[in-house]
Short mmCIF file of C-alpha atoms in Angstrom, two decimals:
data_model
loop_
_atom_site.label_atom_id
_atom_site.label_comp_id
_atom_site.label_asym_id
_atom_site.label_seq_id
_atom_site.Cartn_x
_atom_site.Cartn_y
_atom_site.Cartn_z
CA MET Y 1 -28.07 4.37 18.43
CA GLU Y 2 -26.61 7.63 19.14
CA LYS Y 3 -23.85 8.09 17.08
CA LYS Y 4 -20.19 8.40 18.08
CA GLU Y 5 -18.94 12.19 18.11
CA ARG Y 6 -15.50 12.58 16.00
CA LEU Y 7 -12.55 14.44 18.49
CA LEU Y 8 -10.20 16.44 16.33
CA LEU Y 9 -6.76 16.88 16.71
CA PRO Y 10 -5.60 20.24 17.77
CA ALA Y 11 -4.72 22.82 14.90
CA SER Y 12 -1.41 23.70 15.78
CA VAL Y 13 0.64 21.80 13.79
CA LYS Y 14 0.27 20.24 10.10
CA PRO Y 15 1.56 17.53 8.00
CA VAL Y 16 3.31 18.01 4.88
CA SER Y 17 5.32 14.47 4.41
CA TYR Y 18 5.22 11.24 5.08
CA GLU Y 19 8.09 8.08 5.66
CA VAL Y 20 7.03 5.17 7.08
CA ARG Y 21 8.43 1.47 6.59
CA LEU Y 22 6.73 -1.18 7.33
CA ASP Y 23 8.75 -4.53 8.11
CA PRO Y 24 5.89 -6.97 8.53
CA ASP Y 25 6.77 -10.05 10.71
CA PHE Y 26 4.39 -13.03 8.69
CA ASP Y 27 4.56 -16.03 10.86
CA GLU Y 28 4.72 -13.91 14.05
CA GLU Y 29 1.34 -12.24 12.97
CA LYS Y 30 3.50 -8.57 13.97
CA PHE Y 31 4.60 -5.99 12.35
CA GLU Y 32 7.45 -3.23 12.89
CA GLY Y 33 7.23 0.01 11.58
CA HIS Y 34 8.96 3.34 11.61
CA VAL Y 35 7.55 6.85 10.36
CA ASN Y 36 8.91 10.28 10.18
CA ILE Y 37 6.69 13.22 9.88
CA SER Y 38 7.90 16.52 8.54
CA CYS Y 39 5.43 19.32 10.13
CA THR Y 40 4.72 22.62 10.31
CA VAL Y 41 3.36 24.32 12.95
CA ILE Y 42 0.59 26.67 13.37
CA ASP Y 43 0.15 27.48 16.02
CA ASN Y 44 1.86 27.74 19.34
CA CYS Y 45 2.35 24.84 21.13
CA SER Y 46 3.51 22.54 24.25
CA TYR Y 47 2.80 19.40 23.69
CA LEU Y 48 2.02 17.25 20.29
CA GLU Y 49 -0.60 14.44 19.59
CA LEU Y 50 -1.26 12.07 16.63
CA HIS Y 51 -3.79 8.85 16.18
CA CYS Y 52 -2.75 5.92 17.29
CA LYS Y 53 -4.36 2.65 18.04
CA SER Y 54 -2.61 -0.54 19.00
CA ILE Y 55 0.27 0.26 18.50
CA LYS Y 56 3.61 1.20 20.79
CA VAL Y 57 5.84 3.47 20.13
CA ASN Y 58 9.44 2.37 21.61
CA GLU Y 59 11.79 5.26 20.46
CA ALA Y 60 10.40 8.91 20.29
CA ARG Y 61 12.61 11.97 18.88
CA VAL Y 62 11.09 14.65 17.86
CA LYS Y 63 13.36 17.48 15.48
CA PHE Y 64 12.23 21.25 15.52
CA LYS Y 65 14.95 23.83 14.03
CA HIS Y 66 18.36 22.94 15.66
CA ASP Y 67 17.37 21.13 18.06
CA SER Y 68 16.50 17.29 19.15
CA TRP Y 69 14.64 15.95 21.97
CA ASP Y 70 14.64 12.30 22.99
CA VAL Y 71 10.31 12.65 24.09
CA LEU Y 72 9.85 8.58 24.62
CA ASP Y 73 9.22 9.09 28.30
CA THR Y 74 6.21 11.66 27.77
CA VAL Y 75 4.28 9.02 25.30
CA SER Y 76 0.98 8.61 26.71
CA TYR Y 77 -2.31 6.88 25.06
CA ASN Y 78 -5.89 7.60 25.24
CA GLU Y 79 -7.89 4.31 24.17
CA ALA Y 80 -10.75 6.83 23.80
CA ARG Y 81 -9.88 9.22 21.70
CA GLU Y 82 -7.53 7.01 19.88
CA THR Y 83 -4.77 8.89 19.90
CA LEU Y 84 -0.33 9.11 22.06
CA LYS Y 85 0.30 12.86 23.01
CA MET Y 86 4.26 13.86 23.58
CA GLU Y 87 5.24 16.23 25.76
CA LEU Y 88 8.16 18.65 24.48
CA PRO Y 89 10.40 20.43 26.55
CA GLN Y 90 10.16 23.54 25.36
CA GLU Y 91 7.09 25.40 23.47
CA ILE Y 92 7.54 25.58 19.91
CA ALA Y 93 5.78 28.49 17.90
CA PRO Y 94 5.50 28.90 13.70
CA GLY Y 95 7.82 29.23 11.93
CA ASP Y 96 9.47 28.03 7.74
CA PRO Y 97 7.29 25.20 7.04
CA ASN Y 98 8.71 21.27 7.87
CA GLU Y 99 10.69 22.91 10.57
CA LEU Y 100 9.48 20.07 12.53
CA HIS Y 101 10.09 16.21 12.38
CA ILE Y 102 8.43 13.91 14.28
CA ILE Y 103 10.28 10.26 14.49
CA LEU Y 104 8.76 7.63 16.09
CA SER Y 105 10.11 3.36 15.55
CA TYR Y 106 7.20 1.29 16.91
CA THR Y 107 5.06 -2.33 16.72
CA GLY Y 108 1.94 -3.31 16.14
CA LYS Y 109 0.00 -6.98 15.22
CA PHE Y 110 -1.87 -8.22 12.22
CA ARG Y 111 -5.88 -7.14 12.43
CA SER Y 112 -8.39 -9.95 12.63
CA ASP Y 113 -10.92 -8.01 11.63
CA LEU Y 114 -9.66 -6.62 8.32
CA THR Y 115 -9.18 -2.51 9.24
CA GLY Y 116 -5.69 -1.32 9.52
CA LEU Y 117 -2.74 -4.03 8.69
CA TYR Y 118 -4.14 -7.41 8.37
CA GLN Y 119 -3.45 -10.93 6.66
CA ALA Y 120 -5.25 -13.72 5.17
CA SER Y 121 -4.84 -16.34 2.99
CA TYR Y 122 -6.29 -18.27 -0.08
CA GLU Y 123 -5.19 -21.76 -1.43
CA THR Y 124 -4.47 -22.52 -4.73
CA ASP Y 125 -5.93 -25.62 -6.31
CA ASP Y 126 -2.90 -27.63 -5.33
CA GLY Y 127 -3.83 -27.31 -1.70
CA VAL Y 128 -1.09 -24.98 -1.23
CA LYS Y 129 -2.07 -22.13 1.01
CA HIS Y 130 -0.73 -18.53 0.93
CA ARG Y 131 -0.89 -15.97 2.67
CA ILE Y 132 -1.52 -11.77 2.48
CA ALA Y 133 -0.54 -8.71 3.98
CA ALA Y 134 -3.22 -5.83 3.08
CA THR Y 135 -4.32 -2.37 4.25
CA ALA Y 136 -7.76 -0.92 4.87
CA MET Y 137 -7.46 1.57 6.26
CA GLU Y 138 -10.57 4.23 5.62
CA PRO Y 139 -12.37 5.52 6.94
CA THR Y 140 -9.77 6.22 9.83
CA TYR Y 141 -8.19 2.83 10.51
CA ALA Y 142 -4.86 4.16 9.14
CA ARG Y 143 -3.86 5.26 12.44
CA GLU Y 144 -3.70 1.34 13.37
CA VAL Y 145 -0.75 1.42 10.52
CA PHE Y 146 1.17 3.98 11.37
CA PRO Y 147 1.00 7.44 13.87
CA CYS Y 148 -0.55 9.91 12.09
CA PHE Y 149 -2.95 13.16 11.87
CA ASP Y 150 -5.41 10.72 10.90
CA GLU Y 151 -7.97 13.57 9.17
CA PRO Y 152 -9.66 13.88 5.80
CA SER Y 153 -8.02 18.03 6.07
CA MET Y 154 -4.74 16.30 6.45
CA LYS Y 155 -3.67 15.50 3.11
CA ALA Y 156 0.26 14.49 2.82
CA GLU Y 157 3.05 13.37 0.88
CA PHE Y 158 4.08 9.93 0.92
CA THR Y 159 6.77 8.08 0.51
CA LEU Y 160 6.43 4.16 1.94
CA SER Y 161 8.29 1.39 2.44
CA ILE Y 162 7.90 -1.87 3.05
CA VAL Y 163 10.17 -4.75 3.28
CA VAL Y 164 9.34 -8.64 2.26
CA ASP Y 165 10.99 -12.00 1.33
CA GLU Y 166 12.38 -11.92 -2.38
CA SER Y 167 8.78 -14.16 -3.44
CA PHE Y 168 5.84 -11.96 -2.08
CA VAL Y 169 4.85 -9.00 -4.70
CA THR Y 170 4.23 -5.44 -3.46
CA VAL Y 171 1.65 -3.73 -4.84
CA SER Y 172 0.02 -0.45 -4.14
CA ASN Y 173 -2.51 2.36 -5.47
CA MET Y 174 0.37 4.75 -6.19
CA PRO Y 175 3.21 4.59 -8.21
CA VAL Y 176 6.69 2.43 -7.14
CA GLU Y 177 8.68 4.19 -7.65
CA LYS Y 178 12.31 2.09 -7.02
CA SER Y 179 12.81 -1.96 -5.56
CA GLU Y 180 16.38 -3.23 -3.85
CA THR Y 181 17.65 -6.12 -2.25
CA LEU Y 182 18.23 -6.35 1.56
CA SER Y 183 19.76 -9.82 1.92
CA VAL Y 184 17.36 -12.43 1.23
CA SER Y 185 14.54 -9.69 1.56
CA MET Y 186 12.80 -6.58 -0.25
CA SER Y 187 11.97 -3.39 -0.01
CA THR Y 188 9.84 -1.66 -2.67
CA TYR Y 189 9.73 2.63 -1.92
CA VAL Y 190 5.65 3.83 -3.01
CA SER Y 191 5.51 7.45 -3.69
CA ALA Y 192 2.44 9.68 -3.81
CA ASN Y 193 1.44 13.44 -4.05
CA PRO Y 194 -0.45 15.00 -1.67
CA ILE Y 195 -3.06 12.97 -0.25
CA LYS Y 196 -5.36 11.48 2.66
CA CYS Y 197 -4.31 8.73 4.86
CA HIS Y 198 -7.20 6.42 4.71
CA THR Y 199 -6.37 6.73 0.77
CA LEU Y 200 -2.97 5.06 0.43
CA LEU Y 201 -3.18 1.08 -0.57
CA LEU Y 202 -0.77 -1.51 0.18
CA THR Y 203 -0.97 -5.46 -1.11
CA VAL Y 204 1.81 -7.79 0.00
CA LYS Y 205 1.01 -11.17 -1.45
CA MET Y 206 2.78 -13.79 -3.59
CA PHE Y 207 1.83 -13.28 -7.38
CA TYR Y 208 -2.14 -13.95 -8.43
CA LEU Y 209 -2.98 -10.86 -10.00
CA THR Y 210 -2.43 -8.31 -7.75
CA TRP Y 211 -2.96 -5.34 -10.74
CA LEU Y 212 -6.77 -5.46 -11.17
CA ALA Y 213 -7.13 -3.47 -8.04
CA GLY Y 214 -5.61 -0.67 -10.24
CA GLY Y 215 -8.46 -0.08 -12.70
CA THR Y 216 -6.25 2.12 -15.17
CA ALA Y 217 -4.83 1.38 -18.64
CA HIS Y 218 -1.24 2.48 -17.58
CA GLY Y 219 -1.99 -0.10 -14.57
CA ALA Y 220 -2.58 -2.47 -17.02
CA ILE Y 221 1.04 -1.60 -19.35
CA GLU Y 222 2.71 -1.95 -16.16
CA LEU Y 223 1.25 -5.81 -15.32
CA TRP Y 224 1.72 -6.40 -19.30
CA GLU Y 225 6.03 -5.38 -18.67
CA TRP Y 226 6.13 -6.83 -15.97
CA THR Y 227 4.43 -10.29 -17.21
CA LYS Y 228 7.03 -10.43 -19.46
CA GLN Y 229 10.26 -10.00 -17.72
CA ASN Y 230 8.40 -12.67 -15.45
CA TRP Y 231 6.94 -15.37 -17.64
CA GLU Y 232 8.85 -18.71 -16.88
CA ARG Y 233 7.36 -17.51 -13.11
CA VAL Y 234 3.96 -17.05 -14.38
CA GLU Y 235 3.90 -19.46 -15.96
CA LYS Y 236 4.87 -22.12 -13.24
CA GLU Y 237 2.58 -20.61 -10.45
CA VAL Y 238 -0.17 -18.98 -11.83
CA PRO Y 239 -2.95 -21.83 -12.77
CA VAL Y 240 -3.95 -21.96 -16.71
CA ASP Y 241 -7.41 -20.70 -16.41
CA ILE Y 242 -6.71 -17.57 -13.89
CA SER Y 243 -3.86 -16.72 -15.91
CA SER Y 244 -5.98 -16.65 -18.83
CA LEU Y 245 -8.67 -14.06 -17.35
CA PHE Y 246 -5.48 -12.19 -16.31
CA LEU Y 247 -4.17 -11.83 -19.82
CA GLY Y 248 -7.43 -10.98 -20.84
CA THR Y 249 -8.34 -8.43 -18.35
CA ALA Y 250 -4.85 -6.56 -18.92
CA LEU Y 251 -4.49 -7.08 -23.08
CA GLU Y 252 -7.83 -4.88 -22.31
CA GLY Y 253 -5.61 -1.67 -21.34
CA LEU Y 254 -3.14 -2.46 -24.62
CA HIS Y 255 -4.68 -0.03 -27.38
CA THR Y 256 -1.92 0.86 -29.40
CA LYS Y 257 -0.58 -1.05 -32.88
CA GLU Y 258 2.98 -1.20 -31.33
CA GLN Y 259 1.56 -2.58 -28.11
CA ILE Y 260 -0.40 -5.56 -30.21
CA GLN Y 261 2.68 -6.42 -32.16
CA ASP Y 262 4.56 -6.66 -29.03
CA VAL Y 263 1.75 -9.35 -27.74
CA ARG Y 264 1.80 -11.11 -30.89
CA GLU Y 265 5.33 -11.86 -31.33
CA PHE Y 266 6.37 -12.02 -27.46
CA PHE Y 267 3.86 -15.38 -27.31
CA ALA Y 268 5.19 -16.58 -31.49
CA ARG Y 269 8.67 -16.76 -29.62
CA ARG Y 270 7.23 -19.42 -26.44
CA ASP Y 271 4.26 -22.45 -26.93
CA THR Y 272 1.85 -21.04 -25.31
CA LYS Y 273 -1.13 -22.78 -27.50
CA SER Y 274 -2.93 -23.19 -23.61
CA TYR Y 275 -3.69 -19.21 -24.26
CA GLN Y 276 -4.64 -18.85 -27.97
CA MET Y 277 -8.10 -18.28 -27.79
CA VAL Y 278 -7.70 -15.54 -24.83
CA LEU Y 279 -5.25 -13.81 -27.13
CA ASP Y 280 -7.29 -14.08 -30.33
CA GLN Y 281 -10.36 -13.02 -28.26
CA ASN Y 282 -8.35 -10.23 -27.18
CA LEU Y 283 -6.33 -8.88 -30.14
CA GLU Y 284 -8.50 -9.26 -32.57
CA GLY Y 285 -10.14 -4.98 -32.97
CA MET Y 286 -7.49 -3.67 -30.04
CA GLU Y 287 -6.69 -1.08 -32.04
CA ASN Y 288 -10.80 0.37 -31.18
CA ARG Y 289 -10.12 0.16 -27.87
CA ARG Y 290 -9.54 3.60 -25.98
CA SER Y 291 -10.17 2.69 -22.53
CA TRP Y 292 -9.91 -0.23 -19.54
CA ALA Y 293 -13.01 -1.98 -19.29
CA GLU Y 294 -14.11 -1.11 -15.27
CA ARG Y 295 -17.32 -3.60 -16.01
CA ASP Y 296 -14.27 -6.55 -17.27
CA ILE Y 297 -12.41 -5.99 -14.30
CA SER Y 298 -15.50 -6.26 -11.64
CA ASN Y 299 -16.15 -9.30 -13.40
CA VAL Y 300 -12.73 -10.68 -12.92
CA ARG Y 301 -12.87 -9.59 -10.09
CA SER Y 302 -15.94 -11.49 -8.76
CA TRP Y 303 -14.74 -15.01 -9.80
CA LEU Y 304 -11.26 -14.63 -8.27
CA GLU Y 305 -13.15 -14.10 -5.16
CA GLY Y 306 -16.09 -16.84 -5.35
CA HIS Y 307 -13.13 -18.94 -6.02
CA GLY Y 308 -10.51 -17.98 -2.68
CA TYR Y 309 -8.09 -16.10 -5.62
CA LEU Y 310 -8.70 -12.98 -3.17
#
C-alpha cells in the first residue's frame, strides 16, 4: 500500500498560544467551540491556512496589530488536505511576537471512531448507563476538535475550558487552573506549558476513577484531596469493589508520615468497615514508598476496562 504523503502547512505563521472553549451537547451528539490563536508572523503572507476536519466555522475574525477583519466570507475548506483557508484583505509582514490573532467560533460532531472528541458510555451494576466524552488527538486528530496548526513542530501554550453540567467531572493530563459555576453548568479551565496539539488530553464523565490516567504521585495526592471533599458522593456513586481498588491505587502515591496520618484520621471519623482491608494493605509500610507504581495502575486499568468501567 502506498504511504500517504503528509502535507505541511505554510511556514509563514507560527502559533504561540491557544485559548480553546468547548461546549458539548450530549443529547445532540455535537459541540460548539471557540478558539483564539495567538501567532507570530514569520514571513509575508496574504492568507492563513489551518488544519480543520469535520468542523464548520460560523465566525472568523483576524486581528493584526491595530486592524481587525471579519474573514468568514473568505473561508474555504480543503477536505484532501484537511485544512481551512482564510484570505486576508491585505498582506501582513513579520513584526513583534503575538501580533496576529485568529479568532474562530465553530461547531463539530462527536466522532464515532474514537478519534478527536468522541462520546462513549458505560453501565454500572445497577443498570444505569453513564455517558463520557473524551479526546484522542494523537497523532493528527486535534484538528477534529478545534482548528489548529496540527504539526509536531508547532508547540504552543494552551488554555482549555469546557462547559458541562455540574454532575460531570472534567479531567485532563494538564493542571486545572480553576472551575467556576455558570448557572447550572460548570466551566473548568486547564492550562499547559508549550506542548504539541496531539499531546493534550481531556475527559468528561461522571466520577469513576478518571484520575488513574494521570499515573503520577501528584495526581494521587490531588485525587485524595478530592476524595475527602466529596466523600458522600464517592460512597453513594461508586461500588465498593471499584472504590476499594480506586483507594488502593491512590494511596500508593501517598508516602509521607503526614499523608498517612491524614488518611488514618479521615477514616477513623467514619464508619468505613468495607474499606478496612484495602486500607490495611496499603497503609502498612507506606513510609518507604517513594513513587507511583506504574504496574499497579496498569493492573487496575485492565480490571476496570474488563468490567466496563473505562
